[in-house]
mmCIF file of C-alpha atoms in Angstrom:
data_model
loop_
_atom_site.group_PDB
_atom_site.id
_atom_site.type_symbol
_atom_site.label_atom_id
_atom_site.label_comp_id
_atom_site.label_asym_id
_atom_site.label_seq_id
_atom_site.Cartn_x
_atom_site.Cartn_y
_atom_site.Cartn_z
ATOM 1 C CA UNK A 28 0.000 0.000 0.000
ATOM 2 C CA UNK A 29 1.750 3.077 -1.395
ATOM 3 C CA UNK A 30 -0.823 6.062 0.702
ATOM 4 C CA UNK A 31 -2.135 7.403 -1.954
ATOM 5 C CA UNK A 32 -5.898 6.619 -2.466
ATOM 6 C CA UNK A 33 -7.433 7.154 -5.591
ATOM 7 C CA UNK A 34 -11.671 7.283 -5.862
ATOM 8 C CA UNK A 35 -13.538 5.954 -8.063
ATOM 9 C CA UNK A 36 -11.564 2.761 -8.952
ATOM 10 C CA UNK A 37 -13.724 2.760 -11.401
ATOM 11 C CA UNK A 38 -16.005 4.787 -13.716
ATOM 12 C CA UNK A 39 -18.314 4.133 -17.225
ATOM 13 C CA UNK A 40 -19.681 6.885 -18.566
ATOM 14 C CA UNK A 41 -20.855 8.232 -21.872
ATOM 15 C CA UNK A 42 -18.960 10.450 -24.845
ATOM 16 C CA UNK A 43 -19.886 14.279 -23.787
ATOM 17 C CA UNK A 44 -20.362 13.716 -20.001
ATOM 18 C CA UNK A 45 -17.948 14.906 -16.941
ATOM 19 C CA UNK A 46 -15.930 13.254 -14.119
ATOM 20 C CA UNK A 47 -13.978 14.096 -11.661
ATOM 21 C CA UNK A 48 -11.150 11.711 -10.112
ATOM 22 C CA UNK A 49 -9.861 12.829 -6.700
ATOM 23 C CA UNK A 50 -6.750 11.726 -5.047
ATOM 24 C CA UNK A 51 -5.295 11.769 -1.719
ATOM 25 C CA UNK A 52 -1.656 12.085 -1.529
ATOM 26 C CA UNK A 53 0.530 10.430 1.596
ATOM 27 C CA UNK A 54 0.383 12.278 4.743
ATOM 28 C CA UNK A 55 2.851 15.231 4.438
ATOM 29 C CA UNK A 56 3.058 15.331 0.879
ATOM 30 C CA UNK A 57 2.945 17.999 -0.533
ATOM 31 C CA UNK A 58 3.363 17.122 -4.258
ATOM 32 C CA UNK A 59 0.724 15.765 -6.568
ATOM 33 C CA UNK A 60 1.134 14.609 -9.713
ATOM 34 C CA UNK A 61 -1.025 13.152 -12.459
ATOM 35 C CA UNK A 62 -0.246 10.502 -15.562
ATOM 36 C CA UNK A 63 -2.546 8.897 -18.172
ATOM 37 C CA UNK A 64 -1.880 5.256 -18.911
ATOM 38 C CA UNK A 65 -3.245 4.282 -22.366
ATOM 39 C CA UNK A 66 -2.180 1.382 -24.597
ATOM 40 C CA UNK A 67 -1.434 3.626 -27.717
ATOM 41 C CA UNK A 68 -0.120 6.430 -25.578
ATOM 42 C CA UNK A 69 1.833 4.338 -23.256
ATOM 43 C CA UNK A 70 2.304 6.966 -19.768
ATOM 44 C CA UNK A 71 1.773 10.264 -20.294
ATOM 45 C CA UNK A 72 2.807 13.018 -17.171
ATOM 46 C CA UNK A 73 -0.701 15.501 -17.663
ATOM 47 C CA UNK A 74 0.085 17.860 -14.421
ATOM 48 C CA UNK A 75 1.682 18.757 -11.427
ATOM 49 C CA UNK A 76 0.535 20.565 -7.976
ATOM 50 C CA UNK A 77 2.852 21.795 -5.202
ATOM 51 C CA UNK A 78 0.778 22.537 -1.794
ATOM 52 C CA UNK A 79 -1.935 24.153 -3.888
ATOM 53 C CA UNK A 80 -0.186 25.630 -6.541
ATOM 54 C CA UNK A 81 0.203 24.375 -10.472
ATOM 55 C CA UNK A 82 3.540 23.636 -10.968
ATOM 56 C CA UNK A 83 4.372 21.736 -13.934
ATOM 57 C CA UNK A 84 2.407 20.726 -17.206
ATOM 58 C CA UNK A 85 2.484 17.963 -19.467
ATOM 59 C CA UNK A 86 0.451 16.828 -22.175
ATOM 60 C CA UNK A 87 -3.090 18.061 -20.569
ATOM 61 C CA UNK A 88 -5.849 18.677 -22.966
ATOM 62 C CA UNK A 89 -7.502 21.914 -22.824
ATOM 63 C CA UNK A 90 -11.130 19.635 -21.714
ATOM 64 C CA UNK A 91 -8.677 18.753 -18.233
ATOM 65 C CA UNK A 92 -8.521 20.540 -15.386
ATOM 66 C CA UNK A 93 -7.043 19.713 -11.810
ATOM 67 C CA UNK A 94 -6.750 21.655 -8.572
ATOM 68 C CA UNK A 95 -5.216 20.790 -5.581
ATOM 69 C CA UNK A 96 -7.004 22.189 -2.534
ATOM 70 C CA UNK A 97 -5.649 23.246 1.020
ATOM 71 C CA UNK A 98 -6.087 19.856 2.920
ATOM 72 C CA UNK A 99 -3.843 18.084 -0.087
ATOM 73 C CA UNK A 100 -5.953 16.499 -2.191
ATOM 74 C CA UNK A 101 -6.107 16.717 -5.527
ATOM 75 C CA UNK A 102 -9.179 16.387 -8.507
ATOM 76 C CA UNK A 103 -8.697 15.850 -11.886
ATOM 77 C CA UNK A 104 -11.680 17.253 -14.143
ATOM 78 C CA UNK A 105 -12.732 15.926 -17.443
ATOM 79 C CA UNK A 106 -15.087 17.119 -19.722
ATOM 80 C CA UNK A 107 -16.435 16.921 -23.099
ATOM 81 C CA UNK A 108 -15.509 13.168 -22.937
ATOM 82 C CA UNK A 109 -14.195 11.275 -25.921
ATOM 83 C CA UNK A 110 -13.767 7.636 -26.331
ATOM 84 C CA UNK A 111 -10.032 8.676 -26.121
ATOM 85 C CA UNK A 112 -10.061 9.293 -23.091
ATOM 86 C CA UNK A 113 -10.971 5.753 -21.995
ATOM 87 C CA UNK A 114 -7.742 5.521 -19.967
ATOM 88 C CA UNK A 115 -5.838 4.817 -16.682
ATOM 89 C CA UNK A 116 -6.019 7.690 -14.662
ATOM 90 C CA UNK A 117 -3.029 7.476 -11.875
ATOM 91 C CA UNK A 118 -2.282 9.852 -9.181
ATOM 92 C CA UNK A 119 1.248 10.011 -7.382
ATOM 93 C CA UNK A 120 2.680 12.516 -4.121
ATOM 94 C CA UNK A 121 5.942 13.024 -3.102
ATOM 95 C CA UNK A 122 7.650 14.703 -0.612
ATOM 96 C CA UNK A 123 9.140 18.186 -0.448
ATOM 97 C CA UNK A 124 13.093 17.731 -1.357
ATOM 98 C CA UNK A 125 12.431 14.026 -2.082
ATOM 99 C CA UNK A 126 14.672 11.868 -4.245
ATOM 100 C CA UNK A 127 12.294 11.436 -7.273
ATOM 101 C CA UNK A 128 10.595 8.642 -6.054
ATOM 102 C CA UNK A 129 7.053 8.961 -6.754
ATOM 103 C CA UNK A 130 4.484 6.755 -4.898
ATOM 104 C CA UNK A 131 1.410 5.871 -6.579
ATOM 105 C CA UNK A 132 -2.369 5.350 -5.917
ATOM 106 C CA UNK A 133 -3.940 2.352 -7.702
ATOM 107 C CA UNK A 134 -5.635 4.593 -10.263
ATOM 108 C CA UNK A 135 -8.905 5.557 -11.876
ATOM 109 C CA UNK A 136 -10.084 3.478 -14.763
ATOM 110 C CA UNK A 137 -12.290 5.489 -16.987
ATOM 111 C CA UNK A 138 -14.191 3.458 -19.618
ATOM 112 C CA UNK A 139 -16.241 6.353 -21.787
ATOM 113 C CA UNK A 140 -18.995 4.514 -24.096
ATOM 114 C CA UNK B 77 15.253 16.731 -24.535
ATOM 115 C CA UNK B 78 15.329 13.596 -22.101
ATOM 116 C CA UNK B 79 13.549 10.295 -23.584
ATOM 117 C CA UNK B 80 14.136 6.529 -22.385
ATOM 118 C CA UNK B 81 13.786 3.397 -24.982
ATOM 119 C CA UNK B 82 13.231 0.539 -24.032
ATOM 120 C CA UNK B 83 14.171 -2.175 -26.527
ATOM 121 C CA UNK B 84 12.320 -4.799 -25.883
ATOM 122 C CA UNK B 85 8.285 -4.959 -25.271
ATOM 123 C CA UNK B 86 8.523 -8.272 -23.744
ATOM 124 C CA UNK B 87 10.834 -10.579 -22.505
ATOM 125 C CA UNK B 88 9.858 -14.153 -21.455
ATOM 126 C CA UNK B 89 12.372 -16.272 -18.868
ATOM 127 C CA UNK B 90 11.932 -19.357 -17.073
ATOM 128 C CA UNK B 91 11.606 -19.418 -13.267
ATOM 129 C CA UNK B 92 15.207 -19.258 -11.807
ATOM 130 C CA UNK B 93 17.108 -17.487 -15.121
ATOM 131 C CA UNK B 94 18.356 -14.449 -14.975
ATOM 132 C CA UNK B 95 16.620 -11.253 -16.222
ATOM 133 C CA UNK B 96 17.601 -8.613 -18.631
ATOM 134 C CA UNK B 97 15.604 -5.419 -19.009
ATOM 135 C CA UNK B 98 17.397 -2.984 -21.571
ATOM 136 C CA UNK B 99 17.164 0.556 -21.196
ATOM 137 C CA UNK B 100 18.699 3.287 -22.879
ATOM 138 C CA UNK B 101 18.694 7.045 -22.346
ATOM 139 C CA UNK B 102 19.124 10.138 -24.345
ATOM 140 C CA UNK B 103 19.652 13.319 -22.194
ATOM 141 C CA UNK B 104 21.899 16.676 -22.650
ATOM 142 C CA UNK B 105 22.399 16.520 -18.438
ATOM 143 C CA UNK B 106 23.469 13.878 -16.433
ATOM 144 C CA UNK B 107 20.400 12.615 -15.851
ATOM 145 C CA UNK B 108 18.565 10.315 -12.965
ATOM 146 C CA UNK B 109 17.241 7.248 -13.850
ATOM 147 C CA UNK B 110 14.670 5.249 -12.437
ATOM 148 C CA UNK B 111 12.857 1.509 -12.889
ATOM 149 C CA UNK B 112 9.394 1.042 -11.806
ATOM 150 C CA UNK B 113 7.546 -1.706 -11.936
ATOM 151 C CA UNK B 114 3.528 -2.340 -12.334
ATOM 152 C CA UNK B 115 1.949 -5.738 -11.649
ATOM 153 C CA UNK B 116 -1.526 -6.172 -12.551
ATOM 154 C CA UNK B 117 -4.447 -3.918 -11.710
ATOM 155 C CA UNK B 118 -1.948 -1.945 -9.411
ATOM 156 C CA UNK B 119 -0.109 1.393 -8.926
ATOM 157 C CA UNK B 120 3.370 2.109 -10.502
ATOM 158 C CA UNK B 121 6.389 1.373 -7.650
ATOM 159 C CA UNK B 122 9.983 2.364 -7.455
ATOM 160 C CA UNK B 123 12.346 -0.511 -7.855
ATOM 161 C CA UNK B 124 15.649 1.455 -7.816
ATOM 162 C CA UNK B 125 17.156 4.709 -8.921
ATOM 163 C CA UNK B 126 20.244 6.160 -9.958
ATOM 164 C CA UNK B 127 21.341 9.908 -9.126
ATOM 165 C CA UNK B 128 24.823 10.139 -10.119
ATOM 166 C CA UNK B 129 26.417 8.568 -7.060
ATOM 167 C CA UNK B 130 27.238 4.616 -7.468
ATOM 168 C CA UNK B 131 27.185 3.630 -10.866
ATOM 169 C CA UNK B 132 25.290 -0.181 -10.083
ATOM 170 C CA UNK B 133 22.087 0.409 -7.831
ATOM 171 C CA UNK B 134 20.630 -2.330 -5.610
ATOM 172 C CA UNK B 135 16.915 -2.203 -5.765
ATOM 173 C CA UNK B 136 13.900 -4.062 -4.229
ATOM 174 C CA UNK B 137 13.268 -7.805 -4.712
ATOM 175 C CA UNK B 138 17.067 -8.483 -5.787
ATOM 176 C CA UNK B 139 16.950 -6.249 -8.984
ATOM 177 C CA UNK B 140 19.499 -4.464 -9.442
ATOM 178 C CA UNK B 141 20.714 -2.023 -12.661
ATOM 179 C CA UNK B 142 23.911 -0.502 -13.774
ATOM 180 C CA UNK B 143 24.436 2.782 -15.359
ATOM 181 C CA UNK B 144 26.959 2.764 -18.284
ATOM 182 C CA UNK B 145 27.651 6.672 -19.738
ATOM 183 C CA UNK B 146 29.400 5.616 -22.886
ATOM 184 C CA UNK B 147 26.640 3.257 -23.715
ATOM 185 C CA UNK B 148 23.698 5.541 -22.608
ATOM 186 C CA UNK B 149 22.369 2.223 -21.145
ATOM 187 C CA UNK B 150 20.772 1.319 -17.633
ATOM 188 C CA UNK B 151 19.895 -2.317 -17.940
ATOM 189 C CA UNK B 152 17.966 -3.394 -15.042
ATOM 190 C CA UNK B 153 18.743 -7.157 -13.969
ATOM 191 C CA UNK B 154 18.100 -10.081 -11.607
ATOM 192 C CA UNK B 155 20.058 -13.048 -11.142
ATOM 193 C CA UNK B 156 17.002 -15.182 -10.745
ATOM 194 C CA UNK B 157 13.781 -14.493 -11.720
ATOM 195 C CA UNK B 158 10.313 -15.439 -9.607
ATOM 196 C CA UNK B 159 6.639 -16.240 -10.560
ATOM 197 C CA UNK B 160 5.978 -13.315 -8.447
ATOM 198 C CA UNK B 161 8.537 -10.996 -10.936
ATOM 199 C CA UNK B 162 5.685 -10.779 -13.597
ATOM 200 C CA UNK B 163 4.817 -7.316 -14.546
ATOM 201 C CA UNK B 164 5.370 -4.634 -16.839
ATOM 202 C CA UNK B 165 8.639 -2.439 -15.967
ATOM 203 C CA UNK B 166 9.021 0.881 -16.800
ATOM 204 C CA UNK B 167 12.512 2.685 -17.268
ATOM 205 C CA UNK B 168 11.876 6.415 -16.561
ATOM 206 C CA UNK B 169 14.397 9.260 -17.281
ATOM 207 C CA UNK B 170 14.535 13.168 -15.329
ATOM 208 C CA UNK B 171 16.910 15.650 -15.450
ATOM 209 C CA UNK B 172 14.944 18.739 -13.923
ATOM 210 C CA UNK B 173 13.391 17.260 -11.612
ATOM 211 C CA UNK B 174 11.167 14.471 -10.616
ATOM 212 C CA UNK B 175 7.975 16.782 -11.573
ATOM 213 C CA UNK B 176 8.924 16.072 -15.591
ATOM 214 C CA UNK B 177 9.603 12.278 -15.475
ATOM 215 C CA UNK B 178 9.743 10.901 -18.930
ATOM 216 C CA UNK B 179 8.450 7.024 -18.815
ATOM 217 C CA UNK B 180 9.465 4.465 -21.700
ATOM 218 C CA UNK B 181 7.340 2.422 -23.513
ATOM 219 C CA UNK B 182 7.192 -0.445 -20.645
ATOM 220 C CA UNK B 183 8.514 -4.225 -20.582
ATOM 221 C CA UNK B 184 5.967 -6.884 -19.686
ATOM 222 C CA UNK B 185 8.090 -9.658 -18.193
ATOM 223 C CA UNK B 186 6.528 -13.154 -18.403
ATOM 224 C CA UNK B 187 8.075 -16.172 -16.207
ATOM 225 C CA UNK B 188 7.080 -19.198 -17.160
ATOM 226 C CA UNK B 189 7.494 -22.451 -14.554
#
């Protein structure tokens, strides 16, 4: 068990509809990062928060959001769904200064129909 | 910019063989490298990592990988491999950071009895 908790473990939904997939990082971490996992992508780093605050960005579409909120825990927001995004969702914390070891939830699976 | 290849997509072994998990990096910087590893329906987790102090790292469950500059290479390995070893591994590459990993492709590693 790695800390982080990811909710839903999983979610079907249909092409044009919303989610949102929140995360809660390890105690005292105060990192949060997301990745995609799809099989023609492979892993794919969408965006990073540092104790509230956006800090790096990856290949996040435009339709994504995320936010990380005072107590830590992060959502990911996706709308306009696209049978694309049918993906992995994982969510990962580390701690301030750390060594670049990220520890990761279990993710979201997101089937959209 | 940073990118990892892994050259093989999978590799099969018999229980008890050794492993070989090739890796190699393209980077500008001296870079960190990391192996992850994913088993089935789980979350991504750290194996070993190298930050420019020994050049062979010890890992987790006996893996261990060795960085070679003038090969751009980091080869994980494991003297003898498990049942429970099967997974897909995941060489990852940073050189600003942790918050910009770059992930390979992945290697699913089958052991057979």
């Amino acid at each position: 068990d790695s800390g982080v908790t990811q909710t839903p473990k999983h979610l079907i939904t249909a092409t044009g509809q919303r989610v949102t997939l929140r995360c809660s990082p390890r105690s005292g971490d105060l990192s949060v990062y997301w990745y995609q996992q799809s099989l023609d992508q492979g892993l794919q780093f969408l965006i990073q928060y540092y104790n509230g605050e956006e800090r790096a960005k990856g290949n996040i579409l435009e339709r994504f959001s995320a936010q990380q909120f005072p107590d830590l825990h992060s959502e990911l927001n996706l709308s306009s769904l696209e049978l694309g995004d049918s993906a992995l969702y994982f969510c990962a914390s580390s701690t301030r200064g750390g060594t670049g070891e990220l520890f990761f939830g279990e993710g979201s699976r997101l089937t959209v129909l | 910019a940073q990118s990892v290849t892994q050259l093989d997509s999978h590799v099969s072994v018999s229980e008890g063989t050794p492993v070989l998990l090739r890796c190699n990096y393209s980077s500008s910087y001296s870079p960190s490298l990391f192996w992850y590893v994913q088993h089935p329906n789980k979350g991504l987790q750290l194996l070993l990592k190298y930050t420019s102090a020994a050049t062979l790292v010890k890992g987790i469950n006996g893996f261990e990988a060795e960085f070679k500059k003038s090969e751009t290479s980091f080869h994980l390995t494991k003297p003898s491999a498990h049942m429970s070893d099967a997974a897909e591994y995941f060489c990852v590459v940073s050189v600003t950071g942790f918050q910009k990993l770059v992930f390979g492709t992945g290697t699913r590693l089958l052991v057979s009895p």
